[in-house]
Amino acid sequence: MPRSDLRSLFRSNQQNLTAEDVFADRMDEWGAVARSLEAHAAAVRRPDFSLEDFESARRNVLVFYGVGGIGKSTFSRHLEEHLSADGQSTAQWTPVPDGVGRLLPVRIDLSRQSGLDFEDVVLALRLTVGRLGRPMPAFDLALRRYWDVNHPGDPLEAYLRRHGFLRRFASAVSLPEQVQSVLGDIAQAVALPGTLGALVGQSLRSVVGSLREHRQSVRALAGCARLADLLEAEADPDALSYYAHLLAWDLDQLPADQSGTPVVLLDTFEDVGDRSHRELERLVQRVAWLMPNALFVITGRNRLQWDDDRLDGQLDWTGPSAWPQLAPGSTAEPRQHRVGYLSAQDCEQYLCRRLTRDGQPLMAADTRHEIVRRSHGLPLYLDLAVMRYLDLYQRTGHQPGAGEFHYDFPALVARTFRDLSAGERQVLRTISLFDSFSVDLATAASGLARDAPALQLVERPFIDSDTAAPWPYHLHNLIREAVRDADETAEDRWSAADWHRAAQRALDALGAELPALGADRPRLLACLNQGLRLARDHGLELGWLVDAAYRYVADFVWEPVELPPSTQAGPASALADTISAIARRQRVHRQEVVNELTDILAAGRLPYSAQDLARYYLAECQRDLGRPYESAAGMELVAAGSSPLASAAARGLVHLGRRLGDFPAVLAATERLGSDSRHHRTLGDLWWTQGNIALACSAYDDACRQAEAESAEGEAALSRACLSFAAAFQDRARADQQIQLAEHLLQGARIRWAEIQARNAALLRDAGAESDMPVRAGEVEADARASGLTSSVAYARLAVCFHHAVRGDQPALDAARARLRDCVNGAEFAYLLEISHFFDSSEPPADLPRASWIDGTPATAARWAAIAADRRAALGLR
């Protein structure tokens, strides 16, 4: 039977409106409980299980932790009901597993608001066990002594009647009668009046010893080896925590058919596990250790730290050897579980069932979808949204629209802030500026001298971790979005100047990471993305970001760098737009990039130190579009400067010279560029045009090896594509191998020109052999034109000319040359048409600008003719 939500019930006058208290099913969490119950029952029934073994590891603690408002307490309440034989069952859950025996669930809210102390926890445990209707002699004897010493004149029965939490247990369990029965048996056995005062008058150790001589029911009590020591110890809360062993021992003495398994549900454990003062946590942990025949289910905001050896001294039993299944990586139940956020489907079902009118969801679908989107799966957000919905509905008389929920609830963050120290709050505000962070980064950005607050904060459940990310931690999105709003009402709130200083510290901390990055490209990209956003949103100087931008373009790997939308249009936005345009040229037509970079330079927002970045890639795009003279002007301007792209611009001028057919000048300029992977690739580009395929492949191979040695993935992919193209003229098997390698490398480095060049290599590899090769070439051409890559179009058409020359199809060859002629732009690409005539030793058109070949036209023509003849012979063609 669903329960009414009384808060919602009294917010509306409409009787046909139903507000139902909805519980998200938490099937996975219940599954963990069920498996833990089965594992615990099996462990207790093992022949070697012993309550007297205080050295073996404990495996009787199950933990669910997560951010405030995620539904842990609701889960804990439903769990108690589901485990109770006479309680309300949660319909979505499977039944309690067979074979676990009778369960004795007890839920104890440890929150400060509940007002419970450690005495109340112990009494709740005893009252729960009392449902079995059997005295607990050892424990009850010790409890009575403790009570008389610490509560003189206050009978236990009266205390239980007036205690709100304990009264609900006491009404079903006559604990005072059970205790008195034990005392009476003991007093009669040792021939004393039935009061503990008379027993205390003697040596308690001697009293216990004398029990061995009397009737069986009392003689068994003397078998509890540590009873005498506990009775003679000072009766204080510390001793009370050790009495848990006596309760476990008493349970263990009962026949199996009369016993039961306590399932102790400790909720709001964050109010016990204080990171500075762990006295109460120490007592609770001791109870868990001394009652291995009970299962403890702990729910709270923080991960339980009992597996941490560093807490030795603050807690009695610490480390993975003591609590192996609480350590990270454990898969056996019971263990620690982070309580997950609800899925979008769960959130939708929650809102549909939460408020209904005449059996139908009250909220409109678009409103529900907006609330679900902004909730990030947090049940507390959904609940607050329902309350706001009803308030608006009552005031206006109509259904609130989706636009009424375009904000975040500061109450969520206020709940989170409540649990944090001042240092943790400072770190939390700071890390809200980051997409992801490390402890070192958080500490440096927070301006703190030590890591402790950051180390404490990353253990909080609203900090998610991902070891594969550039930095391992990130703040839950909902908390991050609401931090600034919540901060405005905090007592120690930050001013606008505080936030500006924090942003500057954060930017400086990111910049300090750069020197150690090496070839760690994901972190370079993360530095750029986070740093650019910080600089833009807070009006900061770019500083190291310009150097990082030049590093970004150095490896020919073009991951997107895109900032969230903003109305700010300063230098950081201009730099981000420049990097974004450079990367986008691999996905869009080059003309779009030319337009964008031209506008950025014209706007004058880009710092002088970063202007060569835009100029160089503008010149590259102009070259790709077949505008060699505009490109050369831009390259010359960059080459004359001192930016990191000066040498690349000098190499760009060499590429332009090759496209114009001035090969001796290109060779001379190449020798002046210095020796690196790009130098070798430039030589390869030169040698294949001369028909010297062996030299070209050797140069490209050197480029590949050097790039791979330098972990330059983009350069390696580019050089492999070039090697496959050159090899395809003479060595089809090698070309096939290199095409596969290039395609593999290009999966991680999006370089559009290289992708199409590998496809052109496949055309050359199949020239003369595959009849559909011209059709495939048309597809390559279309893709190249869509990207604005004029050289790729020309190379595809050269491959078609080679195909028809090998097959000796003169009409088709003439038609292919006519299409190639369309690529010739003055002297640009004229050398390719000249090569197509070398294939069959025909005379180029008289009006065609002629290339300057390195060792003369006759030698070059002979090499190309031989290449075509070799292919023809290999294919058995005349």
Short mmCIF file of C-alpha atoms in Angstrom, two decimals, residues 40-449:
data_model
loop_
_atom_site.label_atom_id
_atom_site.label_comp_id
_atom_site.label_asym_id
_atom_site.label_seq_id
_atom_site.Cartn_x
_atom_site.Cartn_y
_atom_site.Cartn_z
CA HIS A 40 27.34 -14.12 6.18
CA ALA A 41 25.09 -17.08 7.00
CA ALA A 42 27.50 -19.46 5.28
CA ALA A 43 30.48 -18.00 7.15
CA VAL A 44 28.83 -18.29 10.59
CA ARG A 45 27.91 -21.94 9.93
CA ARG A 46 31.44 -22.94 9.00
CA PRO A 47 32.93 -25.50 11.45
CA ASP A 48 35.95 -23.27 12.08
CA PHE A 49 33.88 -20.19 12.97
CA SER A 50 34.61 -19.06 16.52
CA LEU A 51 33.52 -16.03 18.52
CA GLU A 52 36.66 -16.45 20.60
CA ASP A 53 38.88 -15.78 17.57
CA PHE A 54 39.83 -12.11 17.91
CA GLU A 55 42.68 -12.18 15.40
CA SER A 56 41.01 -13.26 12.18
CA ALA A 57 39.82 -10.70 9.66
CA ARG A 58 36.20 -9.54 9.81
CA ARG A 59 33.82 -9.79 6.87
CA ASN A 60 30.55 -8.71 8.47
CA VAL A 61 30.26 -5.06 7.37
CA LEU A 62 28.34 -3.91 4.30
CA VAL A 63 28.62 -0.22 3.38
CA PHE A 64 26.53 2.03 1.13
CA TYR A 65 27.83 5.57 0.78
CA GLY A 66 26.97 8.51 -1.42
CA VAL A 67 26.31 12.22 -1.60
CA GLY A 68 23.60 13.73 0.63
CA GLY A 69 20.12 13.47 -0.83
CA ILE A 70 20.83 10.35 -2.86
CA GLY A 71 18.30 8.23 -0.95
CA LYS A 72 20.50 6.28 1.48
CA SER A 73 18.28 6.83 4.52
CA THR A 74 15.18 5.90 2.54
CA PHE A 75 16.93 2.76 1.41
CA SER A 76 17.90 1.96 5.00
CA ARG A 77 14.30 2.37 6.20
CA HIS A 78 12.91 0.17 3.44
CA LEU A 79 15.61 -2.38 4.14
CA GLU A 80 14.56 -2.68 7.78
CA GLU A 81 10.94 -3.17 6.71
CA HIS A 82 11.85 -5.77 4.08
CA LEU A 83 14.00 -7.79 6.48
CA SER A 84 11.39 -7.80 9.23
CA ALA A 85 9.21 -10.88 9.24
CA ASP A 86 6.20 -8.77 10.30
CA GLY A 87 7.22 -5.62 8.43
CA GLN A 88 6.06 -4.08 5.17
CA SER A 89 7.76 -5.71 2.17
CA THR A 90 9.22 -3.64 -0.67
CA ALA A 91 7.34 -4.98 -3.65
CA GLN A 92 10.08 -4.42 -6.22
CA TRP A 93 12.63 -6.47 -4.28
CA THR A 94 13.03 -10.22 -4.35
CA PRO A 95 12.20 -12.02 -1.09
CA VAL A 96 14.80 -12.49 1.61
CA PRO A 97 17.01 -15.41 0.52
CA ASP A 98 16.07 -18.82 1.79
CA GLY A 99 18.43 -20.48 4.21
CA VAL A 100 19.69 -17.37 6.03
CA GLY A 101 17.65 -18.19 9.12
CA ARG A 102 15.70 -15.77 11.29
CA LEU A 103 16.80 -12.18 10.90
CA LEU A 104 16.70 -9.57 13.65
CA PRO A 105 16.93 -6.20 11.86
CA VAL A 106 17.39 -2.98 13.80
CA ARG A 107 17.86 0.45 12.24
CA ILE A 108 19.74 3.04 14.26
CA ASP A 109 19.91 6.62 13.02
CA LEU A 110 23.24 8.00 14.19
CA SER A 111 22.58 11.57 13.09
CA ARG A 112 23.18 14.33 15.61
CA GLN A 113 19.52 15.31 15.34
CA SER A 114 18.42 11.89 16.59
CA GLY A 115 20.13 12.51 19.92
CA LEU A 116 21.25 8.91 20.41
CA ASP A 117 24.40 8.14 22.36
CA PHE A 118 26.45 4.96 22.51
CA GLU A 119 24.42 3.59 25.43
CA ASP A 120 21.30 3.82 23.27
CA VAL A 121 23.02 1.93 20.45
CA VAL A 122 23.91 -0.93 22.78
CA LEU A 123 20.43 -1.00 24.34
CA ALA A 124 18.86 -1.07 20.87
CA LEU A 125 20.98 -4.10 20.03
CA ARG A 126 19.97 -5.87 23.23
CA LEU A 127 16.29 -5.08 22.73
CA THR A 128 16.48 -6.39 19.16
CA VAL A 129 17.97 -9.68 20.33
CA GLY A 130 15.27 -9.76 22.99
CA ARG A 131 12.70 -10.53 20.29
CA LEU A 132 13.90 -14.11 20.59
CA GLY A 133 12.26 -14.20 24.05
CA ARG A 134 15.38 -15.59 25.69
CA PRO A 135 17.59 -14.01 28.36
CA MET A 136 21.16 -13.13 27.45
CA PRO A 137 22.84 -14.14 30.74
CA ALA A 138 26.40 -12.95 30.23
CA PHE A 139 25.44 -9.66 28.66
CA ASP A 140 22.54 -8.99 31.00
CA LEU A 141 24.71 -9.53 34.08
CA ALA A 142 27.26 -7.04 32.80
CA LEU A 143 24.57 -4.59 31.64
CA ARG A 144 22.88 -4.58 35.04
CA ARG A 145 26.15 -3.83 36.77
CA TYR A 146 26.91 -1.05 34.28
CA TRP A 147 23.46 0.47 34.72
CA ASP A 148 23.51 0.48 38.52
CA VAL A 149 26.95 2.13 38.51
CA ASN A 150 26.19 4.80 35.90
CA HIS A 151 22.44 5.43 36.50
CA PRO A 152 21.86 5.09 40.26
CA GLY A 153 18.22 5.62 41.16
CA ASP A 154 17.08 5.48 37.50
CA PRO A 155 15.59 2.03 36.79
CA LEU A 156 16.29 0.63 33.35
CA GLU A 157 12.60 0.03 32.79
CA ALA A 158 11.74 3.69 33.42
CA TYR A 159 14.51 4.85 31.11
CA LEU A 160 13.24 2.64 28.29
CA ARG A 161 9.65 3.89 28.74
CA ARG A 162 10.55 7.56 28.40
CA HIS A 163 13.09 7.17 25.58
CA GLY A 164 11.28 7.77 22.30
CA PHE A 165 13.55 5.66 20.13
CA LEU A 166 13.93 2.74 22.54
CA ARG A 167 10.30 2.71 23.64
CA ARG A 168 9.19 1.09 20.38
CA PHE A 169 11.47 -1.88 21.13
CA ALA A 170 10.65 -2.01 24.83
CA SER A 171 6.92 -2.40 24.17
CA ALA A 172 7.60 -5.76 22.53
CA VAL A 173 10.52 -6.94 24.68
CA SER A 174 10.46 -7.08 28.47
CA LEU A 175 14.16 -6.43 28.91
CA PRO A 176 14.03 -5.64 32.66
CA GLU A 177 12.23 -8.93 33.32
CA GLN A 178 14.80 -10.88 31.27
CA VAL A 179 17.66 -9.18 33.15
CA GLN A 180 16.01 -9.82 36.51
CA SER A 181 15.47 -13.46 35.60
CA VAL A 182 19.19 -13.85 34.95
CA LEU A 183 20.10 -12.15 38.23
CA GLY A 184 17.65 -14.33 40.13
CA ASP A 185 19.12 -17.51 38.66
CA ILE A 186 22.64 -16.42 39.52
CA ALA A 187 21.78 -15.26 43.01
CA GLN A 188 19.98 -18.53 43.75
CA ALA A 189 22.87 -20.53 42.36
CA VAL A 190 25.38 -18.88 44.67
CA ALA A 191 22.94 -18.66 47.61
CA LEU A 192 22.70 -14.85 47.64
CA PRO A 193 19.75 -12.42 47.52
CA GLY A 194 18.60 -11.66 43.98
CA THR A 195 20.30 -8.31 43.65
CA LEU A 196 23.39 -7.33 41.81
CA GLY A 197 24.46 -5.27 44.82
CA ALA A 198 24.93 -8.45 46.79
CA LEU A 199 26.95 -9.95 43.97
CA VAL A 200 29.12 -6.88 43.65
CA GLY A 201 29.95 -7.17 47.30
CA GLN A 202 31.92 -10.28 46.49
CA SER A 203 34.72 -10.80 44.03
CA LEU A 204 32.89 -11.03 40.69
CA ARG A 205 35.60 -13.36 39.44
CA SER A 206 34.87 -15.70 42.35
CA VAL A 207 31.13 -15.42 41.66
CA VAL A 208 31.67 -16.54 38.10
CA GLY A 209 33.91 -19.34 39.29
CA SER A 210 31.27 -20.60 41.70
CA LEU A 211 28.74 -20.83 38.88
CA ARG A 212 30.64 -23.81 37.53
CA GLU A 213 29.37 -25.88 40.48
CA HIS A 214 25.68 -25.24 40.01
CA ARG A 215 22.90 -26.23 37.66
CA GLN A 216 23.36 -26.49 33.95
CA SER A 217 21.60 -23.28 32.94
CA VAL A 218 23.89 -21.21 35.11
CA ARG A 219 26.97 -23.37 34.76
CA ALA A 220 27.00 -22.62 31.01
CA LEU A 221 27.44 -18.94 31.86
CA ALA A 222 30.82 -19.71 33.39
CA GLY A 223 31.98 -20.96 29.99
CA CYS A 224 32.25 -17.39 28.76
CA ALA A 225 36.02 -17.02 29.15
CA ARG A 226 36.10 -13.22 29.32
CA LEU A 227 33.04 -12.62 31.47
CA ALA A 228 34.88 -12.29 34.77
CA ASP A 229 37.36 -9.76 33.36
CA LEU A 230 34.57 -7.65 31.89
CA LEU A 231 32.57 -7.72 35.14
CA GLU A 232 35.56 -6.55 37.16
CA ALA A 233 36.55 -3.82 34.67
CA GLU A 234 35.51 -0.25 35.40
CA ALA A 235 31.90 0.08 34.25
CA ASP A 236 32.35 2.92 31.72
CA PRO A 237 31.35 3.37 28.03
CA ASP A 238 34.62 1.80 26.96
CA ALA A 239 33.76 -1.40 28.87
CA LEU A 240 30.19 -1.21 27.54
CA SER A 241 31.52 -1.49 23.98
CA TYR A 242 33.33 -4.71 24.93
CA TYR A 243 30.07 -6.14 26.30
CA ALA A 244 29.14 -6.67 22.64
CA HIS A 245 31.25 -9.82 22.86
CA LEU A 246 29.01 -11.07 25.66
CA LEU A 247 25.90 -10.47 23.57
CA ALA A 248 27.45 -12.32 20.64
CA TRP A 249 28.44 -15.16 22.98
CA ASP A 250 24.93 -15.44 24.43
CA LEU A 251 23.46 -15.64 20.92
CA ASP A 252 25.93 -18.34 20.01
CA GLN A 253 24.79 -20.52 22.93
CA LEU A 254 21.20 -20.71 21.72
CA PRO A 255 20.02 -23.72 19.72
CA ALA A 256 19.96 -22.97 16.01
CA ASP A 257 16.16 -23.15 15.84
CA GLN A 258 15.81 -20.59 18.65
CA SER A 259 18.52 -18.16 17.58
CA GLY A 260 18.70 -15.42 14.95
CA THR A 261 21.07 -13.13 13.08
CA PRO A 262 21.13 -9.45 14.07
CA VAL A 263 21.21 -7.18 11.03
CA VAL A 264 22.32 -3.81 12.38
CA LEU A 265 21.46 -0.92 10.06
CA LEU A 266 23.58 2.08 11.08
CA ASP A 267 22.38 5.15 9.15
CA THR A 268 23.91 8.64 8.83
CA PHE A 269 27.30 7.24 9.76
CA GLU A 270 29.04 10.47 8.69
CA ASP A 271 27.94 11.95 12.02
CA VAL A 272 29.92 9.22 13.80
CA GLY A 273 32.99 8.97 11.59
CA ASP A 274 34.29 12.45 12.38
CA ARG A 275 37.68 12.82 10.73
CA SER A 276 39.23 14.56 13.75
CA HIS A 277 37.44 12.92 16.68
CA ARG A 278 36.76 9.23 16.25
CA GLU A 279 35.88 8.26 19.83
CA LEU A 280 32.30 7.23 19.02
CA GLU A 281 33.36 5.56 15.78
CA ARG A 282 35.93 3.57 17.74
CA LEU A 283 33.23 2.24 20.06
CA VAL A 284 30.92 1.36 17.18
CA GLN A 285 33.72 -0.37 15.30
CA ARG A 286 34.54 -2.38 18.39
CA VAL A 287 30.95 -3.63 18.51
CA ALA A 288 31.16 -4.71 14.87
CA TRP A 289 34.45 -6.52 15.48
CA LEU A 290 33.24 -8.29 18.64
CA MET A 291 29.97 -9.43 17.02
CA PRO A 292 31.12 -11.39 13.96
CA ASN A 293 27.82 -13.31 14.05
CA ALA A 294 25.92 -10.07 13.27
CA LEU A 295 25.78 -8.32 9.90
CA PHE A 296 26.28 -4.55 9.99
CA VAL A 297 24.85 -2.48 7.13
CA ILE A 298 26.27 1.03 7.27
CA THR A 299 24.89 3.93 5.23
CA GLY A 300 26.44 7.38 5.12
CA ARG A 301 27.94 10.06 2.95
CA ASN A 302 31.52 8.91 3.21
CA ARG A 303 33.38 5.77 2.38
CA LEU A 304 34.26 3.78 5.51
CA GLN A 305 37.98 4.12 6.24
CA TRP A 306 38.50 1.08 8.44
CA ASP A 307 40.71 -0.47 5.76
CA ASP A 308 43.25 2.38 6.10
CA ASP A 309 46.34 1.45 8.13
CA ARG A 310 46.99 5.12 8.81
CA LEU A 311 44.09 5.19 11.28
CA ASP A 312 45.87 2.75 13.57
CA GLY A 313 45.67 4.28 17.02
CA GLN A 314 42.47 6.16 16.30
CA LEU A 315 40.61 2.89 15.76
CA ASP A 316 41.36 -0.53 17.26
CA TRP A 317 41.39 -2.58 14.06
CA THR A 318 42.53 -1.00 10.81
CA GLY A 319 43.91 -1.96 7.44
CA PRO A 320 43.02 -4.43 4.70
CA SER A 321 44.28 -7.35 6.75
CA ALA A 322 41.62 -6.59 9.36
CA TRP A 323 38.81 -5.65 6.96
CA PRO A 324 39.80 -7.19 3.60
CA GLN A 325 36.39 -6.73 2.00
CA LEU A 326 36.24 -3.01 2.81
CA ALA A 327 39.40 -2.36 0.79
CA PRO A 328 39.14 -0.92 -2.75
CA GLY A 329 38.88 -3.55 -5.45
CA SER A 330 37.12 -6.14 -3.32
CA THR A 331 34.40 -8.02 -5.18
CA ALA A 332 33.17 -10.38 -2.46
CA GLU A 333 30.11 -9.42 -0.42
CA PRO A 334 29.74 -7.80 1.99
CA ARG A 335 31.83 -4.83 0.85
CA GLN A 336 31.64 -1.08 0.17
CA HIS A 337 29.26 0.28 -2.49
CA ARG A 338 28.86 3.82 -3.73
CA VAL A 339 25.13 4.48 -3.99
CA GLY A 340 24.59 5.50 -7.59
CA TYR A 341 22.49 8.30 -8.98
CA LEU A 342 19.15 7.43 -10.51
CA SER A 343 18.91 6.83 -14.23
CA ALA A 344 16.86 9.18 -16.40
CA GLN A 345 14.19 6.47 -16.67
CA ASP A 346 14.06 6.07 -12.88
CA CYS A 347 13.73 9.85 -12.46
CA GLU A 348 10.88 9.94 -14.99
CA GLN A 349 9.04 7.14 -13.19
CA TYR A 350 9.57 8.91 -9.86
CA LEU A 351 7.98 12.14 -11.09
CA CYS A 352 5.13 10.31 -12.83
CA ARG A 353 4.22 8.43 -9.65
CA ARG A 354 5.01 11.18 -7.14
CA LEU A 355 2.16 13.54 -8.09
CA THR A 356 -0.97 12.28 -9.82
CA ARG A 357 -4.44 13.61 -10.50
CA ASP A 358 -7.18 11.12 -11.21
CA GLY A 359 -4.51 8.47 -11.66
CA GLN A 360 -2.52 10.42 -14.26
CA PRO A 361 0.83 12.25 -13.82
CA LEU A 362 0.19 15.84 -12.78
CA MET A 363 3.37 17.25 -14.33
CA ALA A 364 3.49 17.87 -18.05
CA ALA A 365 6.05 15.80 -19.97
CA ASP A 366 8.30 18.75 -20.92
CA THR A 367 8.42 19.89 -17.29
CA ARG A 368 9.35 16.40 -16.14
CA HIS A 369 12.07 16.17 -18.79
CA GLU A 370 13.59 19.51 -17.72
CA ILE A 371 13.63 18.49 -14.05
CA VAL A 372 15.16 15.11 -14.91
CA ARG A 373 17.83 16.78 -17.05
CA ARG A 374 18.85 19.17 -14.29
CA SER A 375 18.64 16.62 -11.48
CA HIS A 376 21.67 14.57 -12.61
CA GLY A 377 19.88 11.62 -10.99
CA LEU A 378 19.84 13.09 -7.47
CA PRO A 379 16.64 12.11 -5.59
CA LEU A 380 16.83 15.15 -3.30
CA TYR A 381 16.69 17.42 -6.36
CA LEU A 382 13.58 15.61 -7.57
CA ASP A 383 11.94 15.99 -4.17
CA LEU A 384 12.72 19.71 -3.98
CA ALA A 385 11.43 20.15 -7.52
CA VAL A 386 8.13 18.52 -6.53
CA MET A 387 7.77 20.90 -3.58
CA ARG A 388 8.45 23.90 -5.82
CA TYR A 389 6.00 22.59 -8.40
CA LEU A 390 3.23 22.37 -5.82
CA ASP A 391 3.99 25.86 -4.45
CA LEU A 392 3.76 27.37 -7.93
CA TYR A 393 0.68 25.32 -8.73
CA GLN A 394 -1.06 26.57 -5.60
CA ARG A 395 -0.14 30.25 -6.13
CA THR A 396 -0.91 30.50 -9.84
CA GLY A 397 -3.69 27.96 -10.26
CA HIS A 398 -2.11 26.48 -13.39
CA GLN A 399 0.56 23.92 -14.12
CA PRO A 400 4.10 25.39 -13.96
CA GLY A 401 6.02 25.10 -17.21
CA ALA A 402 9.51 23.77 -17.83
CA GLY A 403 10.89 27.33 -17.74
CA GLU A 404 10.10 27.54 -14.01
CA PHE A 405 12.85 24.99 -13.32
CA HIS A 406 15.85 26.51 -15.14
CA TYR A 407 17.96 26.79 -12.01
CA ASP A 408 19.74 24.70 -9.42
CA PHE A 409 18.81 24.38 -5.77
CA PRO A 410 21.38 25.96 -3.39
CA ALA A 411 19.93 23.79 -0.63
CA LEU A 412 21.73 20.83 -2.15
CA VAL A 413 25.11 22.43 -1.74
CA ALA A 414 24.17 23.89 1.64
CA ARG A 415 23.67 20.32 2.85
CA THR A 416 27.04 19.37 1.46
CA PHE A 417 28.84 22.39 2.96
CA ARG A 418 27.44 21.55 6.40
CA ASP A 419 29.74 18.55 6.74
CA LEU A 420 32.97 20.18 5.61
CA SER A 421 35.80 21.81 7.52
CA ALA A 422 36.91 25.33 6.57
CA GLY A 423 39.84 23.92 4.60
CA GLU A 424 37.62 21.47 2.76
CA ARG A 425 35.19 24.26 1.87
CA GLN A 426 38.04 26.29 0.42
CA VAL A 427 39.15 23.32 -1.69
CA LEU A 428 35.57 22.59 -2.77
CA ARG A 429 35.05 26.14 -4.02
CA THR A 430 38.36 25.98 -5.85
CA ILE A 431 37.79 22.65 -7.55
CA SER A 432 34.41 23.86 -8.76
CA LEU A 433 36.54 25.87 -11.21
CA PHE A 434 38.02 22.66 -12.68
CA ASP A 435 36.60 19.99 -14.97
CA SER A 436 38.93 17.48 -13.29
CA PHE A 437 41.76 17.72 -10.80
CA SER A 438 44.36 15.92 -8.73
CA VAL A 439 45.18 16.40 -5.04
CA ASP A 440 48.31 18.36 -5.95
CA LEU A 441 46.39 20.56 -8.38
CA ALA A 442 43.60 21.20 -5.86
CA THR A 443 46.05 22.09 -3.07
CA ALA A 444 48.08 24.46 -5.25
CA ALA A 445 45.00 26.16 -6.67
CA SER A 446 43.50 26.54 -3.19
CA GLY A 447 46.59 28.33 -1.91
CA LEU A 448 47.00 25.88 0.95
CA ALA A 449 50.31 24.78 2.42
#
